[in-house]
PDB file of C-alpha atoms in Angstrom:
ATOM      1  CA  UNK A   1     -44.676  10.816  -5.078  1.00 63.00           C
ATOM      2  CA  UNK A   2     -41.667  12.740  -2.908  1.00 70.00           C
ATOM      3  CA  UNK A   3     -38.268  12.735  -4.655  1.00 71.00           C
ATOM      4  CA  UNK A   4     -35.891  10.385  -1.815  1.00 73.00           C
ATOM      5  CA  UNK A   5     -33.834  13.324  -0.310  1.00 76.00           C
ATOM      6  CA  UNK A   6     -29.966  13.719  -1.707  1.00 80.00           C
ATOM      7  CA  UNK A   7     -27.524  13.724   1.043  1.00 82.00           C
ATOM      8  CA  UNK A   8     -23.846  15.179   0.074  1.00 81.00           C
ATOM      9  CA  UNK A   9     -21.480  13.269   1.663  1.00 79.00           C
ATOM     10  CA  UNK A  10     -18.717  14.289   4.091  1.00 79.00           C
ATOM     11  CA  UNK A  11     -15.571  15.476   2.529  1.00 74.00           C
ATOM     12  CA  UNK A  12     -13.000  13.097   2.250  1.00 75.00           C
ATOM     13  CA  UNK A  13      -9.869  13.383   4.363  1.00 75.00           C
ATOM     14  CA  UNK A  14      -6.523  12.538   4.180  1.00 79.00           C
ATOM     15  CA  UNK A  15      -5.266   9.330   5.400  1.00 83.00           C
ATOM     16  CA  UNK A  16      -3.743   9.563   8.711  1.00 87.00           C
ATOM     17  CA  UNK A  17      -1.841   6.641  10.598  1.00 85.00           C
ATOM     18  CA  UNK A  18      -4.203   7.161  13.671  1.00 85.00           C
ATOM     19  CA  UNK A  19      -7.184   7.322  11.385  1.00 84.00           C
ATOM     20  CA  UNK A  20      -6.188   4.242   9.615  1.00 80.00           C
ATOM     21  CA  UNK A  21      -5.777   2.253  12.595  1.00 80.00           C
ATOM     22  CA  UNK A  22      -9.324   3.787  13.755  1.00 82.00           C
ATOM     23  CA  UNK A  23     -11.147   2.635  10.508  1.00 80.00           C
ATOM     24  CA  UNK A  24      -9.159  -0.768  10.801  1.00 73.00           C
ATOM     25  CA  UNK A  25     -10.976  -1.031  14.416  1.00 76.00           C
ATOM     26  CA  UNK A  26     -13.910  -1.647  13.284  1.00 73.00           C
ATOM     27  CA  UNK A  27     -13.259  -5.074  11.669  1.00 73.00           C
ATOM     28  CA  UNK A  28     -13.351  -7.010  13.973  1.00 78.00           C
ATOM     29  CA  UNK A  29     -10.826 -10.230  13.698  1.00 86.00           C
ATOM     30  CA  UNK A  30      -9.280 -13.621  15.106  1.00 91.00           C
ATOM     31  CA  UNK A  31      -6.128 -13.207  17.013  1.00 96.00           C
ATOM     32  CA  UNK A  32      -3.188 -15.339  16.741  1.00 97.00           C
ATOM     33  CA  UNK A  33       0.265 -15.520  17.893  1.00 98.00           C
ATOM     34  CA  UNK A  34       3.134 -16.274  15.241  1.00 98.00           C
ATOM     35  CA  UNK A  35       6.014 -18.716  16.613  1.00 98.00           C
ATOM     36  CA  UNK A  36       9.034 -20.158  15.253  1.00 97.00           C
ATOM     37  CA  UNK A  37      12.893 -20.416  16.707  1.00 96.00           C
ATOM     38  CA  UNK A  38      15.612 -18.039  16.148  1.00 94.00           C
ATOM     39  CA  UNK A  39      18.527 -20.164  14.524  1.00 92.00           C
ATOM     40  CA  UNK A  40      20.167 -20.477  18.325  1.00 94.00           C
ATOM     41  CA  UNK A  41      17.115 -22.110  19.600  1.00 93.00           C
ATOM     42  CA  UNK A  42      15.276 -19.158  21.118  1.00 95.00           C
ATOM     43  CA  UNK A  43      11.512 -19.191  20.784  1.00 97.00           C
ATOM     44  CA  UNK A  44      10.324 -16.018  19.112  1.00 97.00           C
ATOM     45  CA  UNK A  45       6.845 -14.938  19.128  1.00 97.00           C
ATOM     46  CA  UNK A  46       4.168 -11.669  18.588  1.00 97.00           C
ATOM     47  CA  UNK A  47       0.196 -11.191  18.550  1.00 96.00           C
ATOM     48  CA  UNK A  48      -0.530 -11.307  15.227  1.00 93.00           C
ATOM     49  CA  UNK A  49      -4.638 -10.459  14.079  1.00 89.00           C
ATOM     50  CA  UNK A  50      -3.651  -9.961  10.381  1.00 91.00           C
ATOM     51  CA  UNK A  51      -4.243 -13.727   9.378  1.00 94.00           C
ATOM     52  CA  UNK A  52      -6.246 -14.483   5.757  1.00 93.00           C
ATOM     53  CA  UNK A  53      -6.602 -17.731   4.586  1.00 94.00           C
ATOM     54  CA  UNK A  54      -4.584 -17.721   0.326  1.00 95.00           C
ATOM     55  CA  UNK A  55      -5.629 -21.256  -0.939  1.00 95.00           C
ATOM     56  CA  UNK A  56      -7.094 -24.373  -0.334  1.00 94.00           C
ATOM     57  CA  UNK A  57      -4.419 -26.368  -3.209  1.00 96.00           C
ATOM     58  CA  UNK A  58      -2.155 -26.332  -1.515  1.00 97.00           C
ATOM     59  CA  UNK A  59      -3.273 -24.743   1.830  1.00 97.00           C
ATOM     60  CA  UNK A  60      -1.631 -21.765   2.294  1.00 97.00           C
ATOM     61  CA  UNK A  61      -2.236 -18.690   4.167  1.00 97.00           C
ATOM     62  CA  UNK A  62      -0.967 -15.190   5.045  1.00 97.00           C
ATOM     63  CA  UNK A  63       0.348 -13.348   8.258  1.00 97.00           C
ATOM     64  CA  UNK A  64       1.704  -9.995   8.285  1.00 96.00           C
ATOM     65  CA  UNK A  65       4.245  -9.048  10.492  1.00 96.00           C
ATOM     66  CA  UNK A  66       6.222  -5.820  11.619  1.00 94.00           C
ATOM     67  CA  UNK A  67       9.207  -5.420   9.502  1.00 95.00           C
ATOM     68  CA  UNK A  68      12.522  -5.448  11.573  1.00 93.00           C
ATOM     69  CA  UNK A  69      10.727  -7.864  14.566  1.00 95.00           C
ATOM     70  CA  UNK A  70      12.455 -10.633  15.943  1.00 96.00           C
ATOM     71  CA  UNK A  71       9.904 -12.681  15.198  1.00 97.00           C
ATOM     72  CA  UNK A  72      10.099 -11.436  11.467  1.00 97.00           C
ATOM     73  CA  UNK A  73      14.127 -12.570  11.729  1.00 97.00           C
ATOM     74  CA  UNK A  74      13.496 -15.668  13.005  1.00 97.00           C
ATOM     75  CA  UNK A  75      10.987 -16.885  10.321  1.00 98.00           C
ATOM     76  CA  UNK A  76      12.710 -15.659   7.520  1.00 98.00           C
ATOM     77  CA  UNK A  77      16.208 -17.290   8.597  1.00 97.00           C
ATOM     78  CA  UNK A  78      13.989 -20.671   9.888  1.00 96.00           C
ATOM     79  CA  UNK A  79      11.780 -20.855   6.503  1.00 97.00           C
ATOM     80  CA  UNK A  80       8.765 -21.810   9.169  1.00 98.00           C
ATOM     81  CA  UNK A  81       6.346 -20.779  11.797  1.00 98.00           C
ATOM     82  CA  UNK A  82       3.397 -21.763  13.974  1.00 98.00           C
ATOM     83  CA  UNK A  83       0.211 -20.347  13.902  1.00 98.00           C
ATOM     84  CA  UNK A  84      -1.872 -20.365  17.329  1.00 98.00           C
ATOM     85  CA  UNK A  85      -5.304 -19.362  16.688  1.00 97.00           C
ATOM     86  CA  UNK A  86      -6.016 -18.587  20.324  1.00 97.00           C
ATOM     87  CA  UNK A  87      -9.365 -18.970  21.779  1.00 97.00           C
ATOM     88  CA  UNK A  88     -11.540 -16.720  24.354  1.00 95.00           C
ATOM     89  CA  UNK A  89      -9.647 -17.511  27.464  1.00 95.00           C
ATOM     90  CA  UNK A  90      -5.791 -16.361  26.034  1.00 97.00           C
ATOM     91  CA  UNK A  91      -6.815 -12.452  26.476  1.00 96.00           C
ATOM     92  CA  UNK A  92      -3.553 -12.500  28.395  1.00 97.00           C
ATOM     93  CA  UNK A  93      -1.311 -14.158  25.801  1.00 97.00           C
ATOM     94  CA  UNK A  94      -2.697 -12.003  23.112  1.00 97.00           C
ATOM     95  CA  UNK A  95      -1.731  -9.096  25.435  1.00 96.00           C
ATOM     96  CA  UNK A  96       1.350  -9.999  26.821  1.00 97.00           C
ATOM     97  CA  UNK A  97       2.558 -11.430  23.062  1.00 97.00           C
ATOM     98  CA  UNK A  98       1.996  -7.879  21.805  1.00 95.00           C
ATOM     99  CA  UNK A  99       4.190  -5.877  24.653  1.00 95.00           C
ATOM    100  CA  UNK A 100       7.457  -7.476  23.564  1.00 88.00           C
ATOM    101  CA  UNK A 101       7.983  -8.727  26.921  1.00 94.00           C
ATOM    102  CA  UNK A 102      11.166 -10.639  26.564  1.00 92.00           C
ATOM    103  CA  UNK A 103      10.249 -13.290  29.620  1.00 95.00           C
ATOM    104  CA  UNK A 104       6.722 -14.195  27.515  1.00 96.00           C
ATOM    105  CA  UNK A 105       8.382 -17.566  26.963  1.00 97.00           C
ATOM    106  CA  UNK A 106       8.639 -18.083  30.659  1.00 96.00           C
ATOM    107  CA  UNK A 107       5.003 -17.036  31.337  1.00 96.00           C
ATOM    108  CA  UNK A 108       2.395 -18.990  29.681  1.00 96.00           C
ATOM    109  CA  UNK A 109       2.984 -23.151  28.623  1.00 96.00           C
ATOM    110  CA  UNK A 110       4.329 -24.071  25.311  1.00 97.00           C
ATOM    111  CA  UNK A 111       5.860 -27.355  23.679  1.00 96.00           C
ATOM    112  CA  UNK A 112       7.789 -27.486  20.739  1.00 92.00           C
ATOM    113  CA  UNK A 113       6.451 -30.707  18.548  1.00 90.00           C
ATOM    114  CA  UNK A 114       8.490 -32.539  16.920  1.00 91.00           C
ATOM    115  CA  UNK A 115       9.483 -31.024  13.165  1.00 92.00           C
ATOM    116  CA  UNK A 116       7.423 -28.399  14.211  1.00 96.00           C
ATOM    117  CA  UNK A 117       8.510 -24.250  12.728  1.00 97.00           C
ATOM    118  CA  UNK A 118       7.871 -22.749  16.461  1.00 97.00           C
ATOM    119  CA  UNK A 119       6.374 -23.387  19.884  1.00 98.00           C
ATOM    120  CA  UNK A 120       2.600 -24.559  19.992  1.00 98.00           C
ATOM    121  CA  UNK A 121       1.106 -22.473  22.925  1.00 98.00           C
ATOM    122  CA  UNK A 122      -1.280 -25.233  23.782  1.00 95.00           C
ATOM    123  CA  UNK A 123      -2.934 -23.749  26.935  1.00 97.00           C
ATOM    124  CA  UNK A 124      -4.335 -20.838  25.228  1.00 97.00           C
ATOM    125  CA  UNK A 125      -4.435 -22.141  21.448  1.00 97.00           C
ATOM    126  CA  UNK A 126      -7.801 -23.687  19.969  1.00 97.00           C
ATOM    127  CA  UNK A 127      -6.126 -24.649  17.237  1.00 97.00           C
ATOM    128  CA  UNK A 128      -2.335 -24.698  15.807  1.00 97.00           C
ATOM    129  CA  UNK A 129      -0.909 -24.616  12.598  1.00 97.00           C
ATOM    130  CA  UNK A 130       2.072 -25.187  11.643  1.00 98.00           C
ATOM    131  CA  UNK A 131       3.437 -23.698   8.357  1.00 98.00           C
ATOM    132  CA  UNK A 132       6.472 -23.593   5.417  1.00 98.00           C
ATOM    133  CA  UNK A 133       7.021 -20.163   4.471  1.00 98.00           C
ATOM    134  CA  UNK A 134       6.759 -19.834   0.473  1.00 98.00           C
ATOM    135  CA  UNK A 135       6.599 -16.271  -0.428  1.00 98.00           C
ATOM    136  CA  UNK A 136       7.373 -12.952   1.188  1.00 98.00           C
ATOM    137  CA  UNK A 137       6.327  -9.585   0.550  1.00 97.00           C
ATOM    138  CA  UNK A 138       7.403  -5.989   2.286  1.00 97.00           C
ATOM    139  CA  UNK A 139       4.569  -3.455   1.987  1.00 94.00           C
ATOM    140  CA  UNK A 140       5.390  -0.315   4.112  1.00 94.00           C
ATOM    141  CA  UNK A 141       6.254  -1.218   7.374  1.00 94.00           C
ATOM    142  CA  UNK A 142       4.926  -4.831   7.472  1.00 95.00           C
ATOM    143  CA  UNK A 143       6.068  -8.170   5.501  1.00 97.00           C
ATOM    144  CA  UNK A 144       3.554 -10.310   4.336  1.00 97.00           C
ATOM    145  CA  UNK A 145       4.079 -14.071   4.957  1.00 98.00           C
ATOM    146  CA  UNK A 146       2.550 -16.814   2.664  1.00 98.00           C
ATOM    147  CA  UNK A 147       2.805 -20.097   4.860  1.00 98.00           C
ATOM    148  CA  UNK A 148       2.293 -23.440   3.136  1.00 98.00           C
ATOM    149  CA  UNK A 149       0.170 -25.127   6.034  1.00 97.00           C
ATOM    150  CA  UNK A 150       1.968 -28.478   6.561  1.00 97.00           C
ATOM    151  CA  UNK A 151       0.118 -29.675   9.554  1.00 96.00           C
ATOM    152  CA  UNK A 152      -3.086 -28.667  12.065  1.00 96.00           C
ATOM    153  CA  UNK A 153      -4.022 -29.406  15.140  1.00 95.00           C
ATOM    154  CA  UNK A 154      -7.170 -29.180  17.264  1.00 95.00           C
ATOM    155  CA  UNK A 155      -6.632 -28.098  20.563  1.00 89.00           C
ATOM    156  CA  UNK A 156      -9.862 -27.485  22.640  1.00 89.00           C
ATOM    157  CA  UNK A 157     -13.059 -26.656  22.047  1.00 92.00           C
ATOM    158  CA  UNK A 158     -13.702 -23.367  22.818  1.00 93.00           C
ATOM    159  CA  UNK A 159     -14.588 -20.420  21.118  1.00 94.00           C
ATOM    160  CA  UNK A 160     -12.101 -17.894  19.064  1.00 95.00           C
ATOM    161  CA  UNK A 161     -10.842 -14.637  20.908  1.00 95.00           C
ATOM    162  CA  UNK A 162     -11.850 -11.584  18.500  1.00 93.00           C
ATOM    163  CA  UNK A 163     -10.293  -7.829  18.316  1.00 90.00           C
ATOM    164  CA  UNK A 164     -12.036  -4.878  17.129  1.00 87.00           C
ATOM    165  CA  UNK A 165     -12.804  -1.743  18.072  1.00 82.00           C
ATOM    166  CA  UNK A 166      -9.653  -1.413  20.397  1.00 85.00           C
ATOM    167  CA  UNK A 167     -10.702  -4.610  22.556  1.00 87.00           C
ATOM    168  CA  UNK A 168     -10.441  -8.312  22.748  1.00 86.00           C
ATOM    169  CA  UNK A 169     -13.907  -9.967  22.960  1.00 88.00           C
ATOM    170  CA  UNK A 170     -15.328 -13.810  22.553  1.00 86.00           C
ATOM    171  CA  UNK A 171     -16.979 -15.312  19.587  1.00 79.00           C
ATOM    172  CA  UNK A 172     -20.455 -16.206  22.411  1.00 72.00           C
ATOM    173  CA  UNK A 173     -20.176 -11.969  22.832  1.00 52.00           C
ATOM    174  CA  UNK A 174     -19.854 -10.626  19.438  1.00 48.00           C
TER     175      UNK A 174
END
């Protein structure tokens, strides 16, 4: 019988932003875009694929988003925010979402529901969430959100929009 051949592995390296981001890449996620209102009204939002489920009792789940954002402001001073898991038509929301284009608001459809945290982008949204905020946490440049899901809604049937490996994809193509 033939000994299995040892392989040495590949030196380590250190941990670079770039290759951090590249490893990252090939996780392939959901994509969502965070909403709430700033405290004079304005909707804020940003493309948001970090999104993990905490707990079923009560329901709670996590976003993290980029310390110093808008977006970050506005939840933190509002205690709430929307969730829109966006489905495999909303390429363009995810994309225009994550430029920081300040007219985004003007560009797609949205409607604020009543008692509802932030505008529920219901054109390119499969489903919506909308959430208490219940914990925060800053870790580097990020803060960590826990959300205390208060209500969900089903938009459309259709399947989720994934990114990984640098591009947005559909659930039917992964």
């Amino acid at each position: 019988m033939t000994e299995p051949a040892v392989r040495t592995p590949p030196a380590p390296q250190s941990t670079t932003a770039s290759g951090f981001r590249t490893m990252m890449s090939g996780f392939p996620t959901g994509v969502c875009i965070v909403t709430c209102v700033d405290p004079d009204g304005t909707p804020r939002g940003m493309t948001c694929s970090s999104l993990c489920s905490v707990s079923l009792d009560p329901p709670t789940l996590l976003v993290c988003l980029r310390a110093g954002s808008p977006t970050l402001q506005a939840v933190l001073d509002s205690g709430g925010f929307t969730v829109n898991l966006l489905h495999d038509g909303a390429r363009e929301a995810a994309e225009l979402f994550a430029s920081g284009d300040p007219e985004r608001f003007r560009l797609l459809p949205w409607e604020r529901a009543p008692g509802a945290p932030g505008p529920h982008l219901v054109r390119d949204a499969h489903t919506i969430a909308d959430c208490k905020v219940t914990l925060t946490q800053r870790t580097g440049d990020h803060v960590t959100v826990f959300g205390e899901t208060l209500a969900i809604r089903r938009q459309q049937e259709r399947p989720p929009l994934l990114y990984g490996l640098r591009e947005f994809r559909s659930w039917s193509a992964a």
